[in-house]
Amino acid sequence: MFGRRRYKIARRRGSLSRNTNMRTIRAPKDTKPLKTLFKALVLSGALASLIYYFLFSSAYQINSITVTGTKSLSNNKVKETVKNITEKGVNNIWLFSARSARKQLLKTYGEIKTLEIKKKPPHGLDVKIVERTASIVWLTGEKRYFLDVDGVATAEISSDSTALAAVSDSANLPVKVGDKIVSKSFITFANAIKYDLKPKTGLEPKSMSVPETISELYVATDKGYTLKFDTARQAGQQIDQLKKVLAQLNKEQAAPREYIDLRIENKSFYK
């Protein structure tokens, strides 16, 4: 009876002993978040270094400006303007806005017809200019200006000692370089009178002027009288009309004392 109890107690003790000797196994710590954070910091630092190097360091600052294609304009003057644009704005080759600089140059220099600005990393800008070509001289007040084929004032000049056609503005309206003064068709008309009148009629144009609007052109001739033209019509048609008038006057042995008016199509008047 006692033996059985001891046996049961022994089994229980053995059972307790085995439970006491069991070890607790813990799961390993997860280090991935720390590694991910470290990598992110390294990449951020590398990216910040690259941004600083390309955008803010002296490695890509603009310090070389080349200007080509100028004729009447000074290369140094254009260079100085571009330099001022970079100094007042952004002096980094990647951040520099060629489009904005182009607008500023076109606004500053009426002589420029077209221009192109190319970036030449790491430090250069290449500015290619096409200047407007003078077609006539425009006189207003005491000032004289070159107008190009499009009627744009390209430059103020000191004298009219040029073979170009010269037209006076009787209204003496002020002119600013870069402004469009007359139409392209007016330029064509004035040049046709300048170069075709004498070969076709024998009359030499001494001076040309617009009275109030550019729709009319008055031409003083070497014969002492004035020709009145309508610039909205073809110059060649009116010169042919003039030839007929002169032929008729010669036939009648008459000559105008003041003017021949050709402004009305197929009708002419003289005085």
Short mmCIF file of C-alpha atoms in Angstrom, two decimals:
data_model
loop_
_atom_site.label_atom_id
_atom_site.label_comp_id
_atom_site.label_asym_id
_atom_site.label_seq_id
_atom_site.Cartn_x
_atom_site.Cartn_y
_atom_site.Cartn_z
CA MET A 1 0.00 0.00 0.00
CA PHE A 2 2.81 2.34 0.92
CA GLY A 3 4.79 1.10 -2.04
CA ARG A 4 2.17 2.19 -4.47
CA ARG A 5 2.02 5.65 -2.98
CA ARG A 6 5.76 6.02 -3.25
CA TYR A 7 5.57 4.93 -6.87
CA LYS A 8 2.94 7.53 -7.64
CA ILE A 9 4.86 10.20 -5.84
CA ALA A 10 7.98 9.24 -7.69
CA ARG A 11 6.22 9.49 -11.00
CA ARG A 12 4.88 12.88 -10.08
CA ARG A 13 8.31 14.05 -8.97
CA GLY A 14 9.85 12.78 -12.14
CA SER A 15 7.25 14.59 -14.09
CA LEU A 16 7.98 17.77 -12.19
CA SER A 17 11.69 17.33 -12.75
CA ARG A 18 11.28 16.99 -16.48
CA ASN A 19 9.14 20.16 -16.69
CA THR A 20 11.75 22.11 -14.74
CA ASN A 21 14.53 21.22 -17.19
CA MET A 22 12.66 22.57 -20.35
CA ARG A 23 14.31 25.62 -22.10
CA THR A 24 12.45 28.67 -23.56
CA ILE A 25 13.39 29.37 -27.23
CA ARG A 26 12.98 33.07 -28.29
CA ALA A 27 12.45 34.25 -31.91
CA PRO A 28 15.40 36.28 -33.40
CA LYS A 29 15.01 40.08 -33.63
CA ASP A 30 13.95 41.54 -37.07
CA THR A 31 16.72 43.95 -38.24
CA LYS A 32 15.26 44.69 -41.71
CA PRO A 33 13.66 48.08 -40.77
CA LEU A 34 17.03 49.34 -39.49
CA LYS A 35 18.81 48.23 -42.65
CA THR A 36 16.13 49.85 -44.86
CA LEU A 37 16.41 53.13 -42.94
CA PHE A 38 20.20 53.07 -43.26
CA LYS A 39 20.01 52.50 -47.01
CA ALA A 40 17.48 55.32 -47.38
CA LEU A 41 19.77 57.72 -45.49
CA VAL A 42 22.74 56.75 -47.65
CA LEU A 43 20.78 57.21 -50.88
CA SER A 44 19.36 60.54 -49.69
CA GLY A 45 22.84 61.78 -48.87
CA ALA A 46 24.17 60.67 -52.24
CA LEU A 47 21.26 62.34 -54.06
CA ALA A 48 21.73 65.58 -52.11
CA SER A 49 25.43 65.56 -53.01
CA LEU A 50 24.63 65.10 -56.71
CA ILE A 51 22.05 67.89 -56.67
CA TYR A 52 24.51 70.24 -55.00
CA TYR A 53 27.28 69.29 -57.44
CA PHE A 54 25.22 69.79 -60.61
CA LEU A 55 23.05 72.74 -59.57
CA PHE A 56 24.81 74.76 -56.89
CA SER A 57 28.55 74.15 -57.08
CA SER A 58 30.94 76.06 -59.34
CA ALA A 59 31.32 73.00 -61.58
CA TYR A 60 28.51 74.14 -63.90
CA GLN A 61 28.53 77.92 -63.56
CA ILE A 62 28.28 79.91 -66.81
CA ASN A 63 31.50 81.79 -67.51
CA SER A 64 31.94 81.51 -71.29
CA ILE A 65 29.62 83.30 -73.77
CA THR A 66 30.14 83.17 -77.55
CA VAL A 67 28.22 85.50 -79.90
CA THR A 68 28.19 85.05 -83.69
CA GLY A 69 26.31 86.55 -86.66
CA THR A 70 26.37 90.21 -85.64
CA LYS A 71 26.92 92.95 -88.23
CA SER A 72 25.93 96.35 -86.92
CA LEU A 73 25.60 95.11 -83.34
CA SER A 74 28.62 94.92 -81.05
CA ASN A 75 29.55 91.39 -79.94
CA ASN A 76 30.81 92.70 -76.61
CA LYS A 77 27.57 94.59 -76.01
CA VAL A 78 25.47 91.48 -76.57
CA LYS A 79 27.84 89.41 -74.38
CA GLU A 80 27.52 91.95 -71.58
CA THR A 81 23.73 91.80 -71.80
CA VAL A 82 23.73 87.99 -71.60
CA LYS A 83 26.19 88.15 -68.69
CA ASN A 84 23.90 90.55 -66.82
CA ILE A 85 20.98 88.17 -67.40
CA THR A 86 22.92 85.27 -65.86
CA GLU A 87 24.18 87.32 -62.92
CA LYS A 88 20.76 88.72 -62.07
CA GLY A 89 19.02 85.38 -62.59
CA VAL A 90 20.45 81.87 -62.58
CA ASN A 91 24.13 81.30 -63.35
CA ASN A 92 23.89 77.52 -63.56
CA ILE A 93 24.07 75.91 -67.02
CA TRP A 94 21.25 73.45 -66.22
CA LEU A 95 18.89 75.94 -64.58
CA PHE A 96 19.54 78.78 -67.05
CA SER A 97 16.45 79.53 -69.18
CA ALA A 98 17.53 80.07 -72.80
CA ARG A 99 13.93 80.85 -73.74
CA SER A 100 13.65 83.68 -71.22
CA ALA A 101 17.05 85.11 -72.23
CA ARG A 102 16.02 85.01 -75.89
CA LYS A 103 12.91 87.08 -75.15
CA GLN A 104 14.99 89.63 -73.27
CA LEU A 105 17.53 90.00 -76.07
CA LEU A 106 14.84 90.40 -78.74
CA LYS A 107 13.20 93.07 -76.60
CA THR A 108 16.50 94.89 -76.02
CA TYR A 109 17.86 94.84 -79.57
CA GLY A 110 15.49 95.76 -82.40
CA GLU A 111 18.27 94.96 -84.86
CA ILE A 112 17.90 91.23 -84.14
CA LYS A 113 15.55 89.33 -86.43
CA THR A 114 16.13 85.84 -85.03
CA LEU A 115 18.49 84.33 -82.48
CA GLU A 116 19.29 80.96 -81.01
CA ILE A 117 20.89 80.23 -77.63
CA LYS A 118 22.51 76.83 -77.09
CA LYS A 119 23.96 75.51 -73.85
CA LYS A 120 27.51 74.17 -74.04
CA PRO A 121 28.14 72.32 -70.75
CA PRO A 122 29.85 72.65 -68.42
CA HIS A 123 30.30 76.45 -68.65
CA GLY A 124 29.35 77.84 -72.07
CA LEU A 125 26.54 79.56 -73.95
CA ASP A 126 26.50 79.88 -77.75
CA VAL A 127 24.42 82.82 -79.06
CA LYS A 128 23.73 82.84 -82.82
CA ILE A 129 22.19 86.06 -84.20
CA VAL A 130 20.58 86.96 -87.52
CA GLU A 131 20.25 90.73 -87.85
CA ARG A 132 17.55 92.52 -89.76
CA THR A 133 18.63 93.90 -93.14
CA ALA A 134 17.91 97.59 -93.75
CA SER A 135 15.55 98.18 -96.67
CA ILE A 136 14.61 101.87 -96.49
CA VAL A 137 15.40 104.94 -94.38
CA TRP A 138 12.56 106.45 -92.35
CA LEU A 139 12.81 110.14 -91.47
CA THR A 140 10.72 111.63 -88.68
CA GLY A 141 11.46 114.97 -87.05
CA GLU A 142 15.24 115.30 -86.80
CA LYS A 143 15.82 111.56 -86.56
CA ARG A 144 16.49 108.84 -89.10
CA TYR A 145 15.98 105.10 -88.80
CA PHE A 146 16.64 101.98 -90.80
CA LEU A 147 13.52 99.93 -91.53
CA ASP A 148 13.86 96.31 -92.59
CA VAL A 149 11.83 94.47 -95.22
CA ASP A 150 9.07 93.87 -92.64
CA GLY A 151 8.81 97.58 -91.78
CA VAL A 152 10.48 97.24 -88.38
CA ALA A 153 12.80 100.00 -87.14
CA THR A 154 16.17 98.29 -86.71
CA ALA A 155 18.47 101.17 -85.71
CA GLU A 156 18.74 104.93 -85.46
CA ILE A 157 21.32 106.37 -87.84
CA SER A 158 23.20 109.66 -87.81
CA SER A 159 22.76 110.61 -91.49
CA ASP A 160 20.84 109.59 -94.60
CA SER A 161 23.96 109.23 -96.76
CA THR A 162 22.83 105.89 -98.17
CA ALA A 163 21.59 104.56 -101.49
CA LEU A 164 18.45 103.23 -99.83
CA ALA A 165 15.04 104.72 -100.50
CA ALA A 166 14.26 107.45 -97.95
CA VAL A 167 10.72 108.26 -96.84
CA SER A 168 9.77 111.23 -94.63
CA ASP A 169 6.91 111.11 -92.17
CA SER A 170 5.11 114.45 -92.48
CA ALA A 171 3.36 113.79 -89.16
CA ASN A 172 6.75 113.41 -87.40
CA LEU A 173 5.49 110.60 -85.20
CA PRO A 174 8.04 109.24 -82.67
CA VAL A 175 9.79 105.96 -83.45
CA LYS A 176 11.32 103.36 -81.16
CA VAL A 177 13.83 100.80 -82.37
CA GLY A 178 12.10 97.43 -82.58
CA ASP A 179 8.68 98.91 -83.38
CA LYS A 180 6.85 98.02 -86.58
CA ILE A 181 6.44 101.34 -88.41
CA VAL A 182 4.97 100.36 -91.79
CA SER A 183 3.72 97.24 -93.54
CA LYS A 184 5.83 94.93 -95.64
CA SER A 185 3.82 95.93 -98.71
CA PHE A 186 4.67 99.60 -98.10
CA ILE A 187 8.39 98.76 -98.10
CA THR A 188 7.95 96.91 -101.39
CA PHE A 189 6.01 99.86 -102.86
CA ALA A 190 8.60 102.47 -101.83
CA ASN A 191 11.45 100.44 -103.28
CA ALA A 192 9.55 99.92 -106.54
CA ILE A 193 9.18 103.70 -106.90
CA LYS A 194 12.82 104.23 -105.99
CA TYR A 195 14.22 101.76 -108.54
CA ASP A 196 11.56 101.52 -111.29
CA LEU A 197 10.24 105.06 -111.73
CA LYS A 198 13.15 106.57 -113.67
CA PRO A 199 13.85 103.58 -115.96
CA LYS A 200 10.19 103.40 -116.98
CA THR A 201 9.17 107.07 -117.11
CA GLY A 202 12.33 109.17 -117.19
CA LEU A 203 11.25 110.93 -113.98
CA GLU A 204 13.77 110.83 -111.17
CA PRO A 205 12.40 110.64 -107.62
CA LYS A 206 14.11 113.33 -105.53
CA SER A 207 12.29 112.64 -102.26
CA MET A 208 9.38 110.61 -100.89
CA SER A 209 7.00 111.35 -98.04
CA VAL A 210 3.75 110.17 -96.46
CA PRO A 211 1.26 113.00 -95.81
CA GLU A 212 -0.91 111.71 -92.95
CA THR A 213 -1.16 107.94 -93.39
CA ILE A 214 1.01 105.35 -95.07
CA SER A 215 -1.82 104.59 -97.51
CA GLU A 216 -0.46 107.44 -99.64
CA LEU A 217 3.01 108.24 -100.92
CA TYR A 218 4.04 111.61 -102.39
CA VAL A 219 7.10 111.62 -104.66
CA ALA A 220 8.86 114.88 -105.58
CA THR A 221 10.44 114.60 -109.04
CA ASP A 222 13.32 116.28 -110.80
CA LYS A 223 10.78 118.05 -113.03
CA GLY A 224 9.50 120.16 -110.15
CA TYR A 225 6.12 118.51 -109.63
CA THR A 226 4.89 115.80 -107.27
CA LEU A 227 3.43 112.37 -107.99
CA LYS A 228 0.68 111.13 -105.68
CA PHE A 229 0.43 107.35 -105.30
CA ASP A 230 -1.93 104.96 -103.51
CA THR A 231 0.24 102.43 -101.64
CA ALA A 232 -2.66 99.97 -101.38
CA ARG A 233 -2.41 99.32 -105.12
CA GLN A 234 0.47 97.85 -107.08
CA ALA A 235 3.27 100.33 -107.83
CA GLY A 236 3.79 98.84 -111.30
CA GLN A 237 0.17 99.48 -112.29
CA GLN A 238 0.39 103.13 -111.26
CA ILE A 239 3.72 103.61 -113.04
CA ASP A 240 2.12 102.25 -116.23
CA GLN A 241 -0.79 104.62 -115.64
CA LEU A 242 1.71 107.47 -115.26
CA LYS A 243 3.39 106.57 -118.56
CA LYS A 244 0.06 106.99 -120.36
CA VAL A 245 -0.52 110.35 -118.70
CA LEU A 246 2.94 111.59 -119.66
CA ALA A 247 2.44 110.42 -123.23
CA GLN A 248 -0.85 112.31 -123.42
CA LEU A 249 0.67 115.46 -121.90
CA ASN A 250 3.58 115.27 -124.34
CA LYS A 251 1.12 114.94 -127.20
CA GLU A 252 -0.74 118.02 -125.98
CA GLN A 253 2.56 119.78 -125.27
CA ALA A 254 1.41 120.38 -121.73
CA ALA A 255 3.14 119.89 -118.40
CA PRO A 256 1.86 119.82 -114.82
CA ARG A 257 3.03 122.59 -112.54
CA GLU A 258 2.19 121.09 -109.15
CA TYR A 259 1.27 117.40 -109.25
CA ILE A 260 -0.05 114.34 -111.05
CA ASP A 261 -2.54 112.39 -108.96
CA LEU A 262 -2.61 108.64 -109.64
CA ARG A 263 -4.46 107.50 -106.53
CA ILE A 264 -7.71 106.60 -108.32
CA GLU A 265 -7.53 103.52 -110.52
CA ASN A 266 -7.81 104.26 -114.25
CA LYS A 267 -8.19 107.98 -113.55
CA SER A 268 -5.50 110.63 -113.33
CA PHE A 269 -5.51 114.29 -112.46
CA TYR A 270 -2.85 116.92 -112.83
CA LYS A 271 -2.45 120.54 -111.98
#
